[in-house]
Structure formats: C-alpha cells, structure tokens
CSV table of C-alpha atoms and ligand atoms in Angstrom, one decimal:
chain,number,residue,atom,x,y,z
H,1,MET,CA,3.5,7.7,-19.4
H,2,ALA,CA,2.8,9.8,-16.3
H,3,VAL,CA,5.8,11.1,-14.3
H,4,ILE,CA,5.1,12.1,-10.7
H,5,PRO,CA,7.9,13.7,-8.7
H,6,VAL,CA,8.2,12.9,-5.0
H,7,ALA,CA,9.9,16.1,-3.6
H,8,LEU,CA,12.1,15.4,-0.6
H,9,ALA,CA,15.0,17.6,0.4
H,10,GLY,CA,18.1,16.0,-1.2
H,11,ARG,CA,16.3,12.7,-2.0
H,12,SER,CA,13.7,13.6,-4.5
H,13,TYR,CA,12.7,10.8,-7.0
H,14,GLU,CA,10.3,10.0,-9.7
H,15,VAL,CA,7.4,7.6,-10.0
H,16,ARG,CA,6.8,6.7,-13.6
H,17,ALA,CA,3.6,5.0,-14.5
H,18,GLY,CA,2.8,3.6,-18.0
H,19,SER,CA,3.1,0.6,-20.3
H,20,SER,CA,6.1,-1.6,-21.2
H,21,LEU,CA,8.3,-0.1,-18.5
H,22,LEU,CA,9.7,-3.6,-17.5
H,23,ALA,CA,10.3,-4.6,-21.1
H,24,ASN,CA,12.4,-1.4,-21.4
H,25,LEU,CA,13.9,-1.6,-18.0
H,26,ALA,CA,17.5,-1.1,-19.1
H,27,GLY,CA,16.6,2.3,-20.6
H,28,GLU,CA,14.1,3.4,-17.9
H,29,ALA,CA,16.4,2.7,-15.0
H,30,LYS,CA,19.7,3.3,-16.7
H,31,ASP,CA,20.9,5.9,-14.2
H,32,TYR,CA,20.5,3.4,-11.4
H,33,LEU,CA,22.1,0.3,-13.0
H,34,ARG,CA,25.7,-1.0,-12.8
H,35,LYS,CA,27.2,-1.7,-16.1
H,36,ASP,CA,27.8,-5.4,-15.4
H,37,HIS,CA,25.1,-7.0,-13.3
H,38,VAL,CA,22.1,-6.1,-11.1
H,39,CYS,CA,20.5,-7.9,-8.1
H,40,ILE,CA,16.7,-8.4,-8.5
H,41,VAL,CA,14.7,-9.5,-5.5
H,42,ALA,CA,11.5,-10.9,-6.9
H,43,ASP,CA,8.2,-12.4,-5.9
H,44,VAL,CA,8.2,-15.8,-7.6
H,45,ASN,CA,4.9,-15.1,-9.4
H,46,ALA,CA,6.0,-11.7,-10.6
H,47,ARG,CA,9.2,-13.3,-11.9
H,48,ASP,CA,7.3,-16.1,-13.7
H,49,ASN,CA,5.2,-13.5,-15.5
H,50,TRP,CA,7.6,-10.6,-16.1
H,51,GLY,CA,11.1,-12.0,-15.5
H,52,GLU,CA,11.8,-12.9,-19.0
H,53,ALA,CA,10.9,-9.5,-20.5
H,54,LEU,CA,12.9,-7.7,-17.9
H,55,ALA,CA,15.9,-10.0,-18.3
H,56,ARG,CA,15.9,-9.5,-22.1
H,57,SER,CA,16.0,-5.8,-21.7
H,58,LEU,CA,18.9,-6.0,-19.2
H,59,GLN,CA,20.9,-8.5,-21.3
H,60,SER,CA,20.5,-6.5,-24.4
H,61,ALA,CA,22.3,-3.7,-22.5
H,62,GLY,CA,25.0,-6.2,-21.4
H,63,ILE,CA,23.8,-6.3,-17.8
H,64,GLU,CA,23.5,-9.7,-16.1
H,65,PRO,CA,20.3,-10.1,-13.9
H,66,ARG,CA,21.0,-11.9,-10.6
H,67,TRP,CA,17.8,-13.2,-9.2
H,68,TYR,CA,16.7,-13.7,-5.5
H,69,ASP,CA,13.3,-15.4,-5.2
H,70,VAL,CA,10.8,-14.5,-2.5
H,71,ALA,CA,7.8,-16.7,-1.7
H,72,PRO,CA,4.5,-14.8,-1.8
H,73,GLY,CA,2.8,-13.9,1.5
H,74,GLU,CA,3.5,-11.9,4.7
H,75,GLY,CA,5.5,-14.9,6.0
H,76,SER,CA,8.4,-13.7,3.8
H,77,LYS,CA,8.6,-10.4,5.9
H,78,SER,CA,10.5,-12.2,8.7
H,79,TRP,CA,13.8,-11.9,10.5
H,80,GLU,CA,14.9,-15.1,8.8
H,81,SER,CA,14.1,-13.8,5.3
H,82,LEU,CA,15.8,-10.6,6.1
H,83,ALA,CA,19.0,-12.4,7.2
H,84,GLN,CA,19.0,-14.6,4.2
H,85,LEU,CA,18.5,-11.7,1.8
H,86,THR,CA,21.1,-9.5,3.3
H,87,ASP,CA,23.6,-12.4,3.3
H,88,TRP,CA,22.9,-13.0,-0.3
H,89,LEU,CA,23.2,-9.3,-1.2
H,90,LEU,CA,26.6,-9.1,0.6
H,91,ALA,CA,27.7,-12.3,-1.2
H,92,GLN,CA,26.8,-10.5,-4.5
H,93,GLY,CA,29.1,-7.7,-3.5
H,94,VAL,CA,26.4,-5.0,-3.5
H,95,GLU,CA,28.0,-1.6,-2.7
H,96,ARG,CA,26.5,1.5,-1.1
H,97,GLY,CA,26.2,3.3,-4.4
H,98,ASP,CA,24.4,0.3,-6.1
H,99,HIS,CA,20.7,-0.2,-6.6
H,100,VAL,CA,18.8,-3.4,-5.9
H,101,LEU,CA,15.6,-3.9,-7.8
H,102,ALA,CA,12.4,-5.0,-6.0
H,103,LEU,CA,9.9,-6.8,-8.3
H,104,GLY,CA,6.6,-7.7,-6.8
H,105,GLY,CA,4.0,-6.4,-4.4
H,106,GLY,CA,4.2,-4.9,-0.9
H,107,VAL,CA,5.9,-7.9,0.7
H,108,VAL,CA,8.9,-7.8,-1.7
H,109,GLY,CA,9.0,-4.0,-1.6
H,110,ASP,CA,9.0,-3.8,2.2
H,111,LEU,CA,11.5,-6.6,2.7
H,112,THR,CA,13.9,-5.4,0.0
H,113,GLY,CA,13.6,-1.8,1.1
H,114,PHE,CA,14.4,-2.6,4.7
H,115,ALA,CA,17.3,-4.9,3.6
H,116,CYS,CA,18.7,-1.9,1.5
H,117,ALA,CA,18.1,0.5,4.4
H,118,ILE,CA,20.6,-1.5,6.6
H,119,LEU,CA,22.9,-3.1,4.1
H,120,LYS,CA,26.3,-1.3,4.6
H,121,ARG,CA,24.2,1.4,6.4
H,122,GLY,CA,22.1,2.0,3.4
H,123,CYS,CA,22.3,1.2,-0.3
H,124,GLY,CA,20.0,2.3,-3.1
H,125,PHE,CA,16.9,0.5,-4.4
H,126,VAL,CA,14.4,0.8,-7.2
H,127,GLN,CA,10.8,-0.3,-6.7
H,128,LEU,CA,9.1,-2.3,-9.6
H,129,PRO,CA,5.6,-2.8,-8.0
H,130,THR,CA,3.4,-5.4,-9.8
H,131,THR,CA,0.2,-5.1,-7.7
H,132,LEU,CA,-2.2,-2.2,-7.7
H,133,LEU,CA,-1.9,-1.8,-4.0
H,134,ALA,CA,1.9,-1.5,-4.2
H,135,GLN,CA,1.7,0.8,-7.2
H,136,VAL,CA,-0.5,3.4,-5.5
H,137,ASP,CA,0.6,3.0,-1.9
H,138,SER,CA,3.4,0.8,-0.5
H,139,SER,CA,6.1,1.4,-3.2
H,140,VAL,CA,5.9,5.2,-2.7
H,141,GLY,CA,7.0,7.0,0.4
H,142,GLY,CA,9.8,5.0,1.8
H,143,LYS,CA,8.1,2.9,4.6
H,144,THR,CA,10.0,-0.4,4.7
H,145,ALA,CA,9.5,-3.1,7.4
H,146,ILE,CA,9.3,-6.7,8.4
H,147,ASN,CA,6.9,-8.5,10.8
H,148,THR,CA,7.7,-10.0,14.2
H,149,ALA,CA,5.7,-12.2,16.6
H,150,ALA,CA,4.5,-9.0,18.3
H,151,GLY,CA,2.9,-7.7,15.1
H,152,LYS,CA,3.1,-6.5,11.5
H,153,ASN,CA,5.6,-3.9,10.3
H,154,LEU,CA,7.0,-3.3,13.8
H,155,ILE,CA,10.7,-3.4,12.7
H,156,GLY,CA,11.6,-1.1,9.9
H,157,ALA,CA,13.0,2.1,8.6
H,158,PHE,CA,12.1,5.0,6.4
H,159,HIS,CA,14.3,4.5,3.3
H,160,GLN,CA,13.2,6.1,0.1
H,161,PRO,CA,13.6,4.3,-3.3
H,162,SER,CA,15.6,6.2,-6.0
H,163,LEU,CA,13.0,5.4,-8.6
H,164,VAL,CA,9.6,3.7,-8.8
H,165,LEU,CA,8.6,2.2,-12.2
H,166,VAL,CA,4.9,1.4,-12.2
H,167,ASP,CA,4.3,-0.9,-15.2
H,168,LEU,CA,0.6,-1.0,-15.6
H,169,ASP,CA,0.8,-4.1,-17.9
H,170,THR,CA,1.6,-6.1,-14.8
H,171,LEU,CA,-2.0,-5.7,-13.6
H,172,SER,CA,-3.2,-8.0,-16.5
H,173,THR,CA,-1.8,-11.0,-14.6
H,174,LEU,CA,-3.1,-9.9,-11.2
H,175,PRO,CA,-6.0,-11.9,-9.8
H,176,GLN,CA,-9.3,-9.9,-9.8
H,177,ARG,CA,-9.6,-10.1,-6.1
H,178,GLU,CA,-6.2,-8.5,-5.6
H,179,LEU,CA,-7.0,-5.9,-8.2
H,180,ARG,CA,-10.1,-4.9,-6.3
H,181,ALA,CA,-8.3,-4.9,-3.0
H,182,GLY,CA,-5.7,-2.4,-4.5
H,183,TYR,CA,-8.6,-0.3,-5.9
H,184,ALA,CA,-9.7,0.3,-2.3
H,185,GLU,CA,-6.5,2.3,-1.8
H,186,VAL,CA,-7.3,4.3,-5.0
H,187,LEU,CA,-10.7,5.1,-3.6
H,188,LYS,CA,-9.0,6.1,-0.3
H,189,TYR,CA,-7.2,9.1,-1.9
H,190,GLY,CA,-10.5,10.5,-3.1
H,191,ILE,CA,-12.3,9.9,0.2
H,192,LEU,CA,-9.5,11.4,2.3
H,193,GLY,CA,-8.6,14.4,0.3
H,194,ASP,CA,-10.1,14.9,-3.1
H,195,SER,CA,-13.9,14.9,-3.6
H,196,ASP,CA,-13.5,15.6,-7.4
H,197,PHE,CA,-11.3,12.5,-7.8
H,198,PHE,CA,-13.9,10.5,-5.8
H,199,ALA,CA,-16.7,11.7,-8.1
H,200,TRP,CA,-14.5,10.8,-11.1
H,201,LEU,CA,-14.0,7.3,-9.6
H,202,GLU,CA,-17.7,6.8,-9.1
H,203,GLU,CA,-18.1,7.3,-12.8
H,204,ARG,CA,-15.1,5.3,-14.0
H,205,GLY,CA,-14.5,2.6,-11.4
H,206,HIS,CA,-15.6,-0.2,-13.7
H,207,SER,CA,-13.2,1.0,-16.5
H,208,ILE,CA,-10.3,0.9,-14.0
H,209,LEU,CA,-11.2,-2.6,-12.9
H,210,ALA,CA,-11.5,-3.6,-16.6
H,211,LEU,CA,-8.0,-2.2,-17.0
H,212,ASP,CA,-8.8,0.4,-19.5
H,213,LYS,CA,-5.3,1.8,-20.1
H,214,GLU,CA,-6.0,5.5,-20.2
H,215,THR,CA,-8.3,5.6,-17.2
H,216,LEU,CA,-6.1,3.3,-15.2
H,217,GLU,CA,-3.0,5.5,-15.8
H,218,GLN,CA,-4.9,8.6,-14.8
H,219,ALA,CA,-6.3,6.9,-11.6
H,220,VAL,CA,-2.8,5.6,-10.6
H,221,ALA,CA,-1.1,8.9,-11.4
H,222,THR,CA,-3.7,10.9,-9.4
H,223,SER,CA,-3.3,8.5,-6.5
H,224,VAL,CA,0.5,8.6,-6.5
H,225,ALA,CA,0.5,12.4,-6.8
H,226,ALA,CA,-1.8,12.5,-3.7
H,227,LYS,CA,0.5,10.3,-1.8
H,228,ALA,CA,3.6,12.2,-3.0
H,229,ARG,CA,2.1,15.5,-1.7
H,230,ILE,CA,1.4,13.9,1.7
H,231,VAL,CA,4.8,12.3,1.9
H,232,ALA,CA,6.6,15.5,0.9
H,233,GLU,CA,4.7,17.3,3.7
H,234,ASP,CA,5.2,14.8,6.5
H,235,GLU,CA,7.7,12.1,5.4
H,236,ARG,CA,8.1,10.6,8.9
H,237,GLU,CA,4.5,10.8,10.0
H,238,THR,CA,5.1,13.3,12.7
H,239,SER,CA,2.7,16.2,12.0
H,240,GLY,CA,-0.5,14.1,11.5
H,241,THR,CA,-0.7,14.7,7.7
H,242,ARG,CA,0.7,11.3,6.7
H,243,ALA,CA,-1.4,9.6,9.3
H,244,LEU,CA,-4.4,10.5,7.2
H,245,LEU,CA,-3.3,7.7,4.8
H,246,ASN,CA,-4.4,5.4,7.6
H,247,LEU,CA,-8.1,6.1,6.8
H,248,GLY,CA,-10.0,2.9,7.2
H,249,HIS,CA,-6.9,1.2,8.7
H,250,THR,CA,-7.8,1.2,12.4
H,251,PHE,CA,-11.2,-0.4,11.8
H,252,GLY,CA,-9.6,-2.5,9.1
H,253,HIS,CA,-6.8,-3.7,11.4
H,254,ALA,CA,-9.3,-4.9,14.0
H,255,LEU,CA,-11.1,-6.9,11.2
H,256,GLU,CA,-7.8,-8.3,9.9
H,257,ALA,CA,-6.8,-9.3,13.4
H,258,GLU,CA,-10.2,-11.0,14.1
H,259,THR,CA,-9.9,-12.9,10.8
H,260,GLY,CA,-6.4,-14.0,11.7
H,261,PHE,CA,-4.6,-11.9,9.0
H,262,SER,CA,-5.7,-14.6,6.5
H,263,GLU,CA,-7.1,-15.0,3.0
H,264,ARG,CA,-10.5,-14.5,4.6
H,265,LEU,CA,-9.9,-10.8,4.4
H,266,LEU,CA,-7.2,-9.2,2.3
H,267,HIS,CA,-5.6,-6.0,3.5
H,268,GLY,CA,-7.2,-3.9,0.9
H,269,GLU,CA,-10.6,-5.5,1.6
H,270,ALA,CA,-10.2,-4.7,5.3
H,271,VAL,CA,-9.3,-1.1,4.4
H,272,ALA,CA,-12.4,-0.8,2.2
H,273,LEU,CA,-14.7,-2.0,4.9
H,274,GLY,CA,-12.7,0.1,7.4
H,275,MET,CA,-13.5,3.2,5.3
H,276,VAL,CA,-17.2,2.4,5.3
H,277,LEU,CA,-17.1,2.1,9.1
H,278,ALA,CA,-15.0,5.3,9.5
H,279,ALA,CA,-17.5,7.1,7.3
H,280,ARG,CA,-20.6,5.7,9.1
H,281,TYR,CA,-19.0,6.4,12.5
H,282,SER,CA,-18.2,10.0,11.4
H,283,ALA,CA,-21.9,10.4,10.4
H,284,ARG,CA,-23.1,8.9,13.7
H,285,LEU,CA,-21.0,11.5,15.5
H,286,GLY,CA,-22.7,14.2,13.3
H,287,ARG,CA,-19.4,15.1,11.7
H,288,MET,CA,-20.5,14.3,8.1
H,289,PRO,CA,-23.9,13.9,6.4
H,290,GLU,CA,-25.3,10.3,6.3
H,291,ALA,CA,-25.8,10.6,2.5
H,292,GLN,CA,-22.0,11.0,2.0
H,293,ALA,CA,-21.3,7.9,4.1
H,294,GLU,CA,-23.8,6.1,1.9
H,295,ARG,CA,-22.0,7.3,-1.3
H,296,ILE,CA,-18.8,5.9,0.0
H,297,THR,CA,-20.5,2.6,0.9
H,298,LYS,CA,-22.0,2.4,-2.6
H,299,ALA,CA,-18.7,3.0,-4.4
H,300,ILE,CA,-17.0,0.3,-2.3
H,301,ASP,CA,-19.9,-2.1,-2.9
H,302,LEU,CA,-20.0,-1.5,-6.6
H,303,ALA,CA,-16.3,-2.2,-6.8
H,304,GLY,CA,-17.0,-5.7,-5.5
H,305,LEU,CA,-15.4,-4.9,-2.1
H,306,PRO,CA,-16.9,-5.8,1.2
H,307,ALA,CA,-19.1,-3.0,2.5
H,308,GLU,CA,-21.0,-4.7,5.3
H,309,ILE,CA,-19.3,-6.1,8.4
H,310,SER,CA,-22.1,-8.7,8.6
H,311,ALA,CA,-20.8,-10.3,5.4
H,312,LEU,CA,-17.7,-11.5,7.3
H,313,SER,CA,-19.9,-13.7,9.7
H,314,LEU,CA,-17.7,-12.8,12.6
H,315,GLU,CA,-18.5,-14.4,16.0
H,316,CYS,CA,-17.4,-11.5,18.2
H,317,ASP,CA,-18.8,-8.3,19.6
H,318,GLY,CA,-17.7,-4.7,19.3
H,319,ARG,CA,-15.5,-4.9,22.4
H,320,ALA,CA,-13.5,-7.7,21.0
H,321,LEU,CA,-12.8,-5.6,17.9
H,322,THR,CA,-11.8,-2.5,19.8
H,323,ALA,CA,-9.5,-4.7,21.9
H,324,HIS,CA,-7.6,-5.6,18.7
H,325,MET,CA,-7.3,-1.8,18.0
H,326,LEU,CA,-5.4,-1.4,21.3
H,327,HIS,CA,-2.6,-3.5,19.8
H,328,ASP,CA,-2.4,-1.2,16.7
H,329,LYS,CA,1.0,0.4,16.3
H,330,LYS,CA,-0.7,3.7,15.7
H,331,MET,CA,-1.3,4.0,19.5
H,332,ASP,CA,0.2,7.2,20.7
H,333,ALA,CA,0.7,8.1,24.4
H,334,GLY,CA,-2.0,5.7,25.4
H,335,THR,CA,-4.7,7.0,23.0
H,336,LEU,CA,-5.6,5.8,19.6
H,337,PRO,CA,-6.0,8.5,17.0
H,338,PHE,CA,-8.8,7.8,14.5
H,339,VAL,CA,-9.0,9.1,10.9
H,340,LEU,CA,-12.5,10.4,10.6
H,341,LEU,CA,-14.3,12.4,8.0
H,342,ARG,CA,-15.9,15.9,7.8
H,343,GLY,CA,-17.1,15.0,4.3
H,344,ILE,CA,-15.9,13.2,1.2
H,345,GLY,CA,-12.4,14.6,0.5
H,346,SER,CA,-12.0,16.0,4.1
H,347,ALA,CA,-10.4,13.5,6.5
H,348,TYR,CA,-9.0,14.6,9.9
H,349,LEU,CA,-7.3,13.0,12.8
H,350,ASP,CA,-9.4,12.7,15.9
H,351,ARG,CA,-7.5,11.9,19.2
H,352,GLU,CA,-10.6,12.1,21.4
H,353,VAL,CA,-12.5,9.0,20.2
H,354,ASP,CA,-14.1,7.0,23.0
H,355,LEU,CA,-13.4,3.3,22.4
H,356,SER,CA,-16.5,2.2,24.3
H,357,ASP,CA,-18.6,4.3,22.0
H,358,VAL,CA,-16.8,2.7,19.0
H,359,ALA,CA,-17.5,-0.7,20.5
H,360,ALA,CA,-21.3,0.2,20.8
H,361,PHE,CA,-21.2,1.4,17.1
H,362,LEU,CA,-19.6,-1.8,16.0
H,363,ASP,CA,-22.2,-3.9,17.9
H,364,GLU,CA,-24.9,-2.0,15.9
H,365,GLN,CA,-23.0,-2.7,12.7
H,366,LEU,CA,-22.6,-6.4,13.5
H,367,GLN,CA,-26.3,-6.7,14.1
H,368,ALA,CA,-27.5,-4.7,11.1
H,369,HIS,CA,-28.4,-6.3,7.7
X,1,LIG,N1,0.8,3.2,3.6
X,1,LIG,C1,0.7,4.4,4.4
X,1,LIG,C2,1.9,5.2,4.3
X,1,LIG,O1,2.7,5.0,3.5
X,1,LIG,O2,2.0,6.1,5.1
C-alpha cells in the first residue's frame, strides 16, 4: 500500500492507495468511525459492487452501515439532491465530530463533500473513490461543489476530507471507457510537471490500463503525490500553482459545452483532447517543440483517448468554441488564463492569450485530418 500525505496546516491527511481497503474498512478508517453506526453516501453502482464487502467489515466491528443512494451522473449534483442529502444526514443525527463516508466517483465525492462542508457548519468526511478519475484527482484537495443552471461546480466550498482510501480493486468493475478517461488525468500530471513520469507512462500505459497491480499503484501514488504537492502549495487556487491542474480543461470545457456535457464526450476524454490542443497551440506559439506536442498526442492516442478534434464531427467553427470558453468559471478580471506548455513537464499560466488567435488555431484543427 502507498501512503501519501497531504500537508495542510492543521488539516493534514493521508491518501492510502492499495488493495482490499474497502474490505478492511473498519480497520483502515477506524480513527474516523463512530462506535455504533456510520452514514455512507454511495453511488448505486459502487454500492452494488462493493457495498457488501464494506458492510461486512463494518458489521464485524459492530458498526451499523446506514446507506444513502445517489443516482449516477452530474444530475445528482443539484440543489435538490443537496437538500435531500443534508436533510437525511440531519435525520441520522450526524454531529460535527462525525465522519460521513463518500463511496463512488466525482459526483458522490463532490456532493457529499459539499453537504459535509455546510452541515452544522462543517462535519468530517472520508473519501472512498471508486473511479480512476476520482482516485487521482477529485477526491484529493478538498474541492467540493454542486451544479446550477448557470454552470458546473459554481456553488461549492473548499472542504478537505480527513482521509482518502483509494481501493484499486474497485477499478476492476469500472467500464474501460471510464478507466481510459481517468487515465487522461494520470497523463496530465506527467505533462504538466514531471517529464520522467510522462516517459514512464509512455512505456507502461498499457499495463496500467490492463490493471497490472504494481504499475497501477505506482501510477496512482505518483499522481496523488503530485496533486498533494500542488494543493499544499496553493490550497485555494490563489497563486496560480493549483490552476496548472487545469491543463487541457479550457479547451476541454469548450468541447464538453459544444457536445452538451453528454456521453458523447466524457470529462476525462475532453481533458485528453484539451491537452493535445494546449500542446499544439503552445508549439504554434513557439513555446515548445512540435515534436513534444506530437509525443503528447501519441501517448493520448495510444491510450485509446480522443486525440483529434475532427473525430468529434463537430458542426461549429473555432469562434463558437472560444465563445464557450468565455463562460468558463476560470475567467479572471475579464481575461481567460490558459495553461500552456514550455515543454513536457513544464506547464505555465498564460494570461495574455488572444482568443481570436485561439479561434483561428481551432479552425485549423477542425479542418485538419
Ligand atoms: N481538479 C482540479 C483541482 O482539484 O484543482
């Protein structure tokens, strides 16, 4: 098992990644469990697959699991779901010193984390992420949120979990497409800040996607350690360091918006293609060598992720895509900071990007291939 500390003044916690963590939950999370019962907010699929093992562990320690089911999908990150969940947690008598467990992907983690941020002005929670994307990104770092009609994740809070247990066994029941989408975020850590890790992933990407235990654990631990370093440096995304985690997200957001935030393009797939576009645009500006942009494209393509915008068969031009970017919550004082690259492993925040030039670049990309 890998143990990665997230060092935050007064609120440090551990991310533990390995096998059988859910089956041994009572032991792994013992410092955060009440003696009598525990509230578990769960994605229904995750509960179907892992609920029994988890419940067995709790019951053997005399702890009664109390389940709250969440339907899969972004629709569950709504005001209504938040109201229902907080009402339920209050009815269960959750106290400020208690910990609620969040079992599932980013939707459950974000919703539960936000509910815990506001319940009695803040109670504890433990993340039990069951998707690769949640394991390497959303469960770590304390961003919690719901969606509103105005956009995704616009209402939320920074609220750190007390513990994150990444049970890698859960990836065996994850659909391949979602596994690949999560792998885009693993690649992201190499591309934005660690060229050695990127080179290691170029060699071992197939073993990770084939769920080779040792390689997977190392990939997840390295990704989480990278995120932990960034969060420790810039927890509230004020200095620009944490914003580097948005590599691929500005282009990706435009593509997700154009495809209606639908199954047509999963978030991780949009980030993958967004990273290709950020790399190619950086090369077009002369900031990084073309050959490095092509290495990034190849790694993404080999992972079975979308690497060409033309594959989406969009019926729009570059300007329509940059128009979506203007609704991005990353807008800052009327400008849109872009995460660009000086090379593999060297991302930086560029506040001077000319959106009409980006639109022209996207027109070229839409016409190519
Ligand atoms: N997912 C980006 C962040 O946690 O900052």
